[in-house]
Amino acid sequence: MALDIEALIASLESFYSMRGKSVLHVGAGGGQFVEYLKPAGKVVGIDSDPQAIALLNTALERTGMTDRYTVVQSDWLTVAERAEVVYFEFCLHEMADPMAALRHAQTLAPEIMIADHALESKWSWYAGETEKITRSWNAIRQFGIKREASFAAIHRFRDYEELQARLQGPEEPTVTRIQELAGKTNIEIEVPYRLAVV
C-alpha cells in the first residue's frame, strides 16, 4: 500500500501549526505522520498498542526526534500529563466513547486538534468503520468546532490481495464490500479526511 504521507503532513501543517508547542499526541503508534510534530517543543506520544509503539520508536529514530519525544503505552483516559495541545491522530473514531476522550483532553490542554476520516469516506465504508466515524464526528460537533477543514489522500494498492490484507482479512461485511475490486490491479481509493480544532 502506498499513501502520499508528505501531502498529508503538508495539509496538517497548513491547518494547524505545532511549532514550539507542548503536545499530547494521542494515537501516536505507527509513527506515519510523526514528522508533522517535528517543529513542536516537547511531545508525549500515547498509544495502547505495543506493536504500533515499536513502529513509532523506529520512526522517531529515523527522523531524529527521540530527544524531545516521550512514548507512553497507556489508555488515553488514564493519562494525566498536561500540554498546550492534545492532538488526536486518526484515532478518535476507534475510542469506545469519543465524547469522554474529548472531555478528558479538555482537562489536560487548552486546545484540541483532531485529524480523522471524513464521514463520506468510501475507504471507511470498505473497512466497516462508518458507524464509528459517524459517532466520533457527532461527538466532535457536540463538543463544539472552532475551525475545520477537509482534504483527501489516495490509498494505492498493487492488487486486490494487497487491499484485502490491509483491511485485515476475510470478515463480513468487508469482503463483500471490496468484492467489486476483486481481480483489479493498481487500485486507487480516494480517502477524505477532516481536521478540526475544538
Short mmCIF file of C-alpha atoms in Angstrom, two decimals:
data_model
loop_
_atom_site.label_atom_id
_atom_site.label_comp_id
_atom_site.label_asym_id
_atom_site.label_seq_id
_atom_site.Cartn_x
_atom_site.Cartn_y
_atom_site.Cartn_z
CA MET A 1 0.00 0.00 0.00
CA ALA A 2 1.19 3.49 -0.79
CA LEU A 3 -0.11 6.71 0.68
CA ASP A 4 1.13 10.23 -0.01
CA ILE A 5 2.42 10.91 3.51
CA GLU A 6 4.15 14.16 2.52
CA ALA A 7 0.90 15.61 1.14
CA LEU A 8 -0.95 14.62 4.32
CA ILE A 9 1.70 16.23 6.51
CA ALA A 10 1.58 19.41 4.39
CA SER A 11 -2.21 19.54 4.86
CA LEU A 12 -1.83 19.11 8.61
CA GLU A 13 0.83 21.84 8.78
CA SER A 14 -1.26 24.30 6.76
CA PHE A 15 -4.24 23.74 9.06
CA TYR A 16 -2.59 23.84 12.49
CA SER A 17 0.99 24.70 13.38
CA MET A 18 2.59 22.71 16.19
CA ARG A 19 5.70 24.95 16.18
CA GLY A 20 7.15 25.23 19.68
CA LYS A 21 4.08 23.76 21.39
CA SER A 22 3.94 21.05 24.01
CA VAL A 23 1.76 18.28 22.59
CA LEU A 24 -0.05 15.19 23.83
CA HIS A 25 -0.06 13.02 20.69
CA VAL A 26 -2.95 10.55 21.07
CA GLY A 27 -2.96 7.52 18.77
CA ALA A 28 0.74 8.09 18.16
CA GLY A 29 1.61 4.48 17.37
CA GLY A 30 2.83 3.67 13.90
CA GLY A 31 4.61 6.98 13.50
CA GLN A 32 3.43 7.56 9.91
CA PHE A 33 2.84 11.28 10.46
CA VAL A 34 5.39 11.93 13.21
CA GLU A 35 7.24 14.48 11.08
CA TYR A 36 4.22 16.78 11.45
CA LEU A 37 5.33 17.17 15.08
CA LYS A 38 8.99 17.86 14.28
CA PRO A 39 8.60 21.65 14.85
CA ALA A 40 6.85 21.06 18.20
CA GLY A 41 8.56 21.54 21.53
CA LYS A 42 8.01 18.67 23.95
CA VAL A 43 5.82 15.81 22.69
CA VAL A 44 4.33 12.93 24.67
CA GLY A 45 3.00 10.19 22.40
CA ILE A 46 0.29 7.95 23.80
CA ASP A 47 -0.84 4.62 22.36
CA SER A 48 -2.05 1.38 23.91
CA ASP A 49 -0.79 -0.95 21.14
CA PRO A 50 2.77 -2.28 21.74
CA GLN A 51 3.27 -3.19 18.07
CA ALA A 52 2.30 0.31 16.97
CA ILE A 53 4.64 1.79 19.57
CA ALA A 54 7.52 -0.28 18.18
CA LEU A 55 6.85 1.26 14.75
CA LEU A 56 6.65 4.72 16.33
CA ASN A 57 10.04 4.26 18.02
CA THR A 58 11.55 3.32 14.65
CA ALA A 59 10.03 6.44 13.06
CA LEU A 60 11.35 8.63 15.88
CA GLU A 61 14.88 7.29 15.38
CA ARG A 62 14.64 7.75 11.60
CA THR A 63 13.52 11.39 11.98
CA GLY A 64 15.91 12.28 14.80
CA MET A 65 13.12 13.14 17.24
CA THR A 66 13.95 10.84 20.15
CA ASP A 67 15.40 13.66 22.28
CA ARG A 68 12.12 15.58 22.64
CA TYR A 69 9.51 12.89 22.18
CA THR A 70 8.45 10.63 25.06
CA VAL A 71 6.47 7.47 24.29
CA VAL A 72 3.86 6.25 26.78
CA GLN A 73 1.99 2.96 26.42
CA SER A 74 -1.34 3.71 28.06
CA ASP A 75 -5.06 4.00 27.69
CA TRP A 76 -5.83 7.65 26.89
CA LEU A 77 -8.30 8.12 29.76
CA THR A 78 -5.60 7.33 32.35
CA VAL A 79 -3.13 9.97 31.12
CA ALA A 80 -2.57 12.92 33.49
CA GLU A 81 0.22 14.80 31.65
CA ARG A 82 -0.60 18.40 30.68
CA ALA A 83 0.31 20.22 27.46
CA GLU A 84 -0.67 23.15 25.26
CA VAL A 85 -2.49 20.96 22.76
CA VAL A 86 -3.96 17.47 22.58
CA TYR A 87 -3.67 16.04 19.07
CA PHE A 88 -5.88 13.04 18.19
CA GLU A 89 -4.26 11.42 15.14
CA PHE A 90 -6.77 9.30 13.23
CA CYS A 91 -7.82 7.53 16.42
CA LEU A 92 -10.85 9.24 17.97
CA HIS A 93 -13.24 7.03 15.97
CA GLU A 94 -11.54 3.96 17.49
CA MET A 95 -12.29 5.05 21.05
CA ALA A 96 -15.26 3.49 22.84
CA ASP A 97 -16.53 6.89 24.00
CA PRO A 98 -15.26 9.78 21.84
CA MET A 99 -17.04 12.38 24.00
CA ALA A 100 -15.32 11.07 27.15
CA ALA A 101 -11.99 11.20 25.28
CA LEU A 102 -12.61 14.85 24.30
CA ARG A 103 -13.69 15.81 27.81
CA HIS A 104 -10.54 14.22 29.21
CA ALA A 105 -8.45 16.14 26.66
CA GLN A 106 -10.10 19.37 27.79
CA THR A 107 -8.79 18.80 31.32
CA LEU A 108 -5.21 18.47 30.04
CA ALA A 109 -4.81 21.20 27.40
CA PRO A 110 -6.47 24.45 26.28
CA GLU A 111 -6.57 23.34 22.64
CA ILE A 112 -7.62 20.08 20.99
CA MET A 113 -6.78 19.26 17.37
CA ILE A 114 -8.36 16.28 15.65
CA ALA A 115 -7.39 14.59 12.38
CA ASP A 116 -9.65 11.73 11.35
CA HIS A 117 -11.51 10.08 8.50
CA ALA A 118 -14.38 12.05 6.98
CA LEU A 119 -17.95 10.80 7.12
CA GLU A 120 -18.16 10.48 3.34
CA SER A 121 -15.16 8.15 3.07
CA LYS A 122 -15.57 5.14 0.81
CA TRP A 123 -12.38 3.76 2.40
CA SER A 124 -14.11 3.81 5.78
CA TRP A 125 -17.13 2.09 4.29
CA TYR A 126 -14.89 -0.63 2.83
CA ALA A 127 -13.27 -1.03 6.27
CA GLY A 128 -16.65 -1.20 8.01
CA GLU A 129 -15.91 1.90 10.11
CA THR A 130 -18.72 4.23 9.01
CA GLU A 131 -20.70 3.84 12.24
CA LYS A 132 -17.66 4.53 14.43
CA ILE A 133 -16.70 7.57 12.36
CA THR A 134 -20.25 8.94 12.49
CA ARG A 135 -20.29 8.55 16.28
CA SER A 136 -16.92 10.28 16.55
CA TRP A 137 -17.86 13.30 14.39
CA ASN A 138 -21.19 13.63 16.22
CA ALA A 139 -19.21 13.92 19.47
CA ILE A 140 -16.84 16.45 17.91
CA ARG A 141 -19.77 18.59 16.72
CA GLN A 142 -21.48 18.40 20.11
CA PHE A 143 -18.22 19.40 21.76
CA GLY A 144 -18.06 22.50 19.56
CA ILE A 145 -15.88 23.03 16.50
CA LYS A 146 -13.90 26.29 16.37
CA ARG A 147 -12.34 25.62 12.99
CA GLU A 148 -12.34 22.76 10.49
CA ALA A 149 -11.05 21.77 7.06
CA SER A 150 -11.18 18.85 4.65
CA PHE A 151 -8.55 17.27 2.45
CA ALA A 152 -8.07 14.00 0.61
CA ALA A 153 -5.35 11.48 0.00
CA ILE A 154 -5.11 8.44 -2.22
CA HIS A 155 -4.52 4.91 -0.96
CA ARG A 156 -2.81 2.91 -3.70
CA PHE A 157 -2.72 -0.89 -3.79
CA ARG A 158 -0.79 -3.14 -6.13
CA ASP A 159 -3.73 -5.52 -6.40
CA TYR A 160 -6.87 -6.84 -4.70
CA GLU A 161 -4.88 -9.17 -2.45
CA GLU A 162 -2.87 -6.27 -1.02
CA LEU A 163 -6.09 -4.34 -0.38
CA GLN A 164 -7.66 -7.35 1.31
CA ALA A 165 -4.58 -7.82 3.53
CA ARG A 166 -4.66 -4.12 4.51
CA LEU A 167 -8.28 -4.47 5.57
CA GLN A 168 -7.19 -7.41 7.71
CA GLY A 169 -8.81 -10.40 6.27
CA PRO A 170 -11.99 -12.15 5.46
CA GLU A 171 -14.55 -10.59 7.83
CA GLU A 172 -18.00 -9.82 6.55
CA PRO A 173 -19.13 -7.28 5.52
CA THR A 174 -15.67 -6.03 4.45
CA VAL A 175 -15.11 -8.88 1.98
CA THR A 176 -18.50 -8.24 0.39
CA ARG A 177 -17.86 -4.50 0.15
CA ILE A 178 -14.47 -4.80 -1.53
CA GLN A 179 -15.62 -7.61 -3.85
CA GLU A 180 -16.27 -5.02 -6.57
CA LEU A 181 -12.47 -4.60 -6.75
CA ALA A 182 -11.64 -8.33 -6.99
CA GLY A 183 -9.20 -9.13 -9.77
CA LYS A 184 -8.19 -5.50 -10.27
CA THR A 185 -4.64 -4.18 -10.12
CA ASN A 186 -3.26 -0.69 -9.46
CA ILE A 187 -6.23 0.14 -7.26
CA GLU A 188 -6.63 3.76 -6.13
CA ILE A 189 -9.12 4.75 -3.45
CA GLU A 190 -9.63 8.39 -2.51
CA VAL A 191 -9.65 8.85 1.25
CA PRO A 192 -11.20 12.11 2.50
CA TYR A 193 -10.08 13.39 5.90
CA ARG A 194 -11.34 16.10 8.21
CA LEU A 195 -9.41 18.27 10.61
CA ALA A 196 -10.96 20.15 13.50
CA VAL A 197 -9.93 22.36 16.37
CA VAL A 198 -12.31 22.22 19.33
#
